[in-house]
Short mmCIF file of C-alpha atoms in Angstrom, two decimals:
data_model
loop_
_atom_site.label_atom_id
_atom_site.label_comp_id
_atom_site.label_asym_id
_atom_site.label_seq_id
_atom_site.Cartn_x
_atom_site.Cartn_y
_atom_site.Cartn_z
CA MET A 497 38.06 46.78 203.81
CA ALA A 498 39.64 43.95 201.85
CA THR A 499 37.50 41.84 199.55
CA GLU A 500 37.35 38.09 199.99
CA ALA A 501 39.61 37.66 196.94
CA GLU A 502 42.15 40.07 198.44
CA LYS A 503 42.02 38.26 201.77
CA ARG A 504 42.66 34.91 200.04
CA LYS A 505 45.56 36.40 198.06
CA LEU A 506 47.07 37.86 201.22
CA GLU A 507 46.76 34.49 202.96
CA GLN A 508 48.47 32.81 199.98
CA ILE A 509 51.34 35.31 200.26
CA ARG A 510 51.69 34.62 203.99
CA LEU A 511 51.67 30.84 203.47
CA SER A 512 54.20 31.09 200.63
CA LEU A 513 56.53 33.21 202.74
CA GLU A 514 56.20 30.73 205.59
CA MET A 515 57.13 27.89 203.23
CA VAL A 516 60.21 29.62 201.75
CA GLY A 517 61.34 31.51 204.85
CA ARG A 518 63.10 34.84 204.93
CA ASP A 519 66.70 33.71 205.41
CA TRP A 520 68.03 34.34 201.88
CA TRP A 521 71.55 35.23 200.76
CA ALA A 522 73.82 35.22 197.74
CA GLU A 523 76.78 32.86 197.46
CA ALA A 524 79.52 33.06 194.82
CA ASP A 525 82.01 30.27 194.10
CA GLY A 526 84.03 31.90 191.33
CA GLU A 527 81.94 30.35 188.58
CA ALA A 528 78.45 31.51 189.49
CA THR A 529 76.46 33.52 192.01
CA ARG A 530 73.58 31.62 193.48
CA LEU A 531 70.57 32.69 195.45
CA MET A 532 70.52 30.58 198.58
CA VAL A 533 67.78 30.00 201.14
CA ARG A 534 67.67 28.23 204.46
CA ASP A 535 64.82 25.76 204.02
CA PRO A 536 62.36 26.26 206.90
CA ALA A 537 61.37 22.58 206.70
CA ASP A 538 64.78 21.25 207.72
CA GLY A 539 67.05 24.27 208.26
CA GLU A 540 69.37 23.20 205.41
CA PRO A 541 70.76 25.73 202.92
CA ARG A 542 69.41 25.28 199.37
CA PRO A 543 70.42 26.96 196.12
CA ILE A 544 67.24 28.19 194.42
CA ALA A 545 68.52 30.30 191.54
CA THR A 546 71.70 31.14 189.67
CA PHE A 547 72.28 34.71 188.57
CA ALA A 548 73.61 35.54 185.13
CA ALA A 549 77.27 36.56 185.24
CA ASP A 550 76.38 40.07 184.05
CA ALA A 551 73.38 40.55 186.39
CA PRO A 552 73.50 44.12 187.74
CA ALA A 553 74.21 44.32 191.48
CA PRO A 554 70.97 46.19 192.36
CA PHE A 555 68.93 43.31 190.87
CA LEU A 556 70.93 40.73 192.79
CA THR A 557 70.57 42.74 196.00
CA PHE A 558 66.82 43.10 195.48
CA ALA A 559 66.35 39.38 194.80
CA VAL A 560 68.31 38.45 197.93
CA ALA A 561 66.32 40.91 200.06
CA SER A 562 62.89 40.21 198.53
CA ALA A 563 61.73 37.71 201.17
CA ASP A 564 62.79 40.09 203.93
CA PHE A 565 61.09 43.00 202.11
CA LEU A 566 57.90 40.98 201.83
CA ALA A 567 57.99 39.96 205.49
CA PHE A 568 58.57 43.59 206.50
CA THR A 569 55.65 44.73 204.33
CA LEU A 570 53.33 42.11 205.83
CA GLU A 571 54.38 43.07 209.37
CA LEU A 572 53.77 46.74 208.56
CA LEU A 573 50.36 45.87 207.09
CA ASP A 574 49.49 43.92 210.24
CA ARG A 575 50.52 46.86 212.47
CA CYS A 576 48.45 49.26 210.37
CA SER A 577 45.46 46.91 210.53
CA ARG A 578 45.75 46.61 214.31
CA ALA A 579 46.07 50.39 214.67
CA TYR A 580 43.04 50.90 212.43
CA ARG A 581 40.93 48.42 214.41
CA GLU A 582 42.03 50.00 217.69
CA LEU A 583 41.20 53.49 216.44
CA ALA A 584 37.85 52.34 215.05
CA GLY A 585 37.07 50.67 218.38
CA ARG A 586 37.94 53.83 220.31
CA GLN A 587 35.82 55.95 217.98
CA GLN A 588 32.92 53.54 218.39
CA LYS A 589 33.24 53.78 222.17
CA GLN A 590 33.38 57.57 221.90
CA SER A 591 30.35 57.70 219.64
CA LYS A 592 27.89 60.36 220.53
CA ASN A 593 25.54 59.82 223.41
CA PHE A 594 22.69 61.74 221.84
CA ALA A 595 20.33 60.93 224.71
CA GLY A 596 22.74 62.40 227.24
CA GLU A 597 23.45 65.40 225.07
CA CYS A 598 19.73 66.08 224.63
CA ALA A 599 19.06 65.67 228.35
CA MET A 600 21.84 68.12 229.21
CA LYS A 601 20.49 70.71 226.78
CA CYS A 602 17.03 70.33 228.27
CA LYS A 603 18.34 70.58 231.82
CA SER A 604 20.83 73.43 231.68
CA ASP A 605 21.02 75.20 228.31
CA GLN A 606 19.04 78.43 228.66
CA ALA A 607 19.49 79.31 224.98
CA PHE A 608 18.04 75.91 224.00
CA ARG A 609 15.05 76.59 226.24
CA GLN A 610 14.52 79.96 224.57
CA PHE A 611 14.80 78.33 221.14
CA LEU A 612 12.08 75.85 222.12
CA ILE A 613 9.87 78.67 223.36
CA GLU A 614 10.30 80.72 220.18
CA ARG A 615 10.41 78.00 217.54
CA HIS A 616 8.60 75.01 219.02
CA ASP A 617 5.80 76.50 221.07
CA LEU A 618 7.16 75.52 224.48
CA ARG A 619 4.81 77.31 226.90
CA ASP A 620 6.43 76.49 230.24
CA ALA A 621 10.23 76.33 230.38
CA THR A 622 10.52 76.37 234.16
CA ASP A 623 10.77 72.61 234.61
CA ALA A 624 13.32 70.30 232.96
CA GLU A 625 10.75 67.47 232.77
CA ARG A 626 8.32 69.65 230.81
CA ILE A 627 11.15 70.61 228.48
CA LYS A 628 12.09 66.96 227.97
CA THR A 629 8.45 66.08 227.33
CA ARG A 630 8.23 68.77 224.65
CA VAL A 631 11.48 67.63 223.03
CA ARG A 632 10.30 63.99 223.01
CA SER A 633 7.14 65.19 221.29
CA ILE A 634 9.10 67.23 218.72
CA LEU A 635 11.36 64.24 218.02
CA ALA A 636 8.44 61.77 218.01
CA ILE A 637 10.10 59.46 220.55
CA GLN A 638 8.87 57.81 223.74
CA SER A 639 12.26 57.84 225.47
CA MET A 640 15.50 59.79 225.10
CA ALA A 641 17.28 56.43 224.91
CA GLU A 642 15.85 56.03 221.40
CA LEU A 643 18.27 58.73 220.26
CA ASN A 644 21.11 56.25 220.83
CA THR A 645 19.39 53.19 219.36
CA ASP A 646 17.24 54.50 216.51
CA GLU A 647 19.14 56.09 213.61
CA VAL A 648 16.04 57.90 212.36
CA ALA A 649 15.38 59.38 215.80
CA ALA A 650 19.06 60.35 216.07
CA ALA A 651 18.79 62.07 212.68
CA ARG A 652 15.77 64.04 213.92
CA TRP A 653 17.79 65.07 217.00
CA LYS A 654 20.72 66.16 214.82
CA ASN A 655 18.35 68.24 212.68
CA LEU A 656 16.80 69.86 215.75
CA ARG A 657 20.26 70.56 217.15
CA ALA A 658 21.37 72.07 213.80
CA ASP A 659 18.23 74.25 213.72
CA PHE A 660 19.06 75.39 217.25
CA GLU A 661 22.64 76.27 216.28
CA GLN A 662 21.40 78.21 213.25
CA TRP A 663 18.86 80.00 215.41
CA ARG A 664 21.55 80.86 217.97
CA ARG A 665 23.88 82.28 215.27
CA GLY A 666 21.05 84.39 213.90
CA ARG A 667 20.28 86.09 217.21
#
């Protein structure tokens, strides 16, 4: 996550690039090589720098391409940001439904029922409602829905589930 200072700096870079454009090229007239830019304000070509006669070609090439490089980098950053937000949104949508998971274990997981009998004093495991009632009591919740809305309740469910998995491995 970018800090406010980083966000401001990035916005300054975007505004600067918008002001200078990305249409840059080198022009030589026999006497000098100039860095030229098409001014976004009026579309006119403008010389903005003159290269030293002995400037190495890689430096000249880099200077000419720098606006395009910057624009490419910003576009790549934007694509990465969009992909990150999309992935984060999908993960949020796919976040665990602890209430549903708990209800399914209570309803149809025979090993979970046996765990509750052995470790949590469940006396009657013949009815899914009795099992759910016992689990709500163990988790200190009024409703299974709390497992999806209360982080502390969800943590208690995760601990109970981990205890169950450890119990199952030890059998």
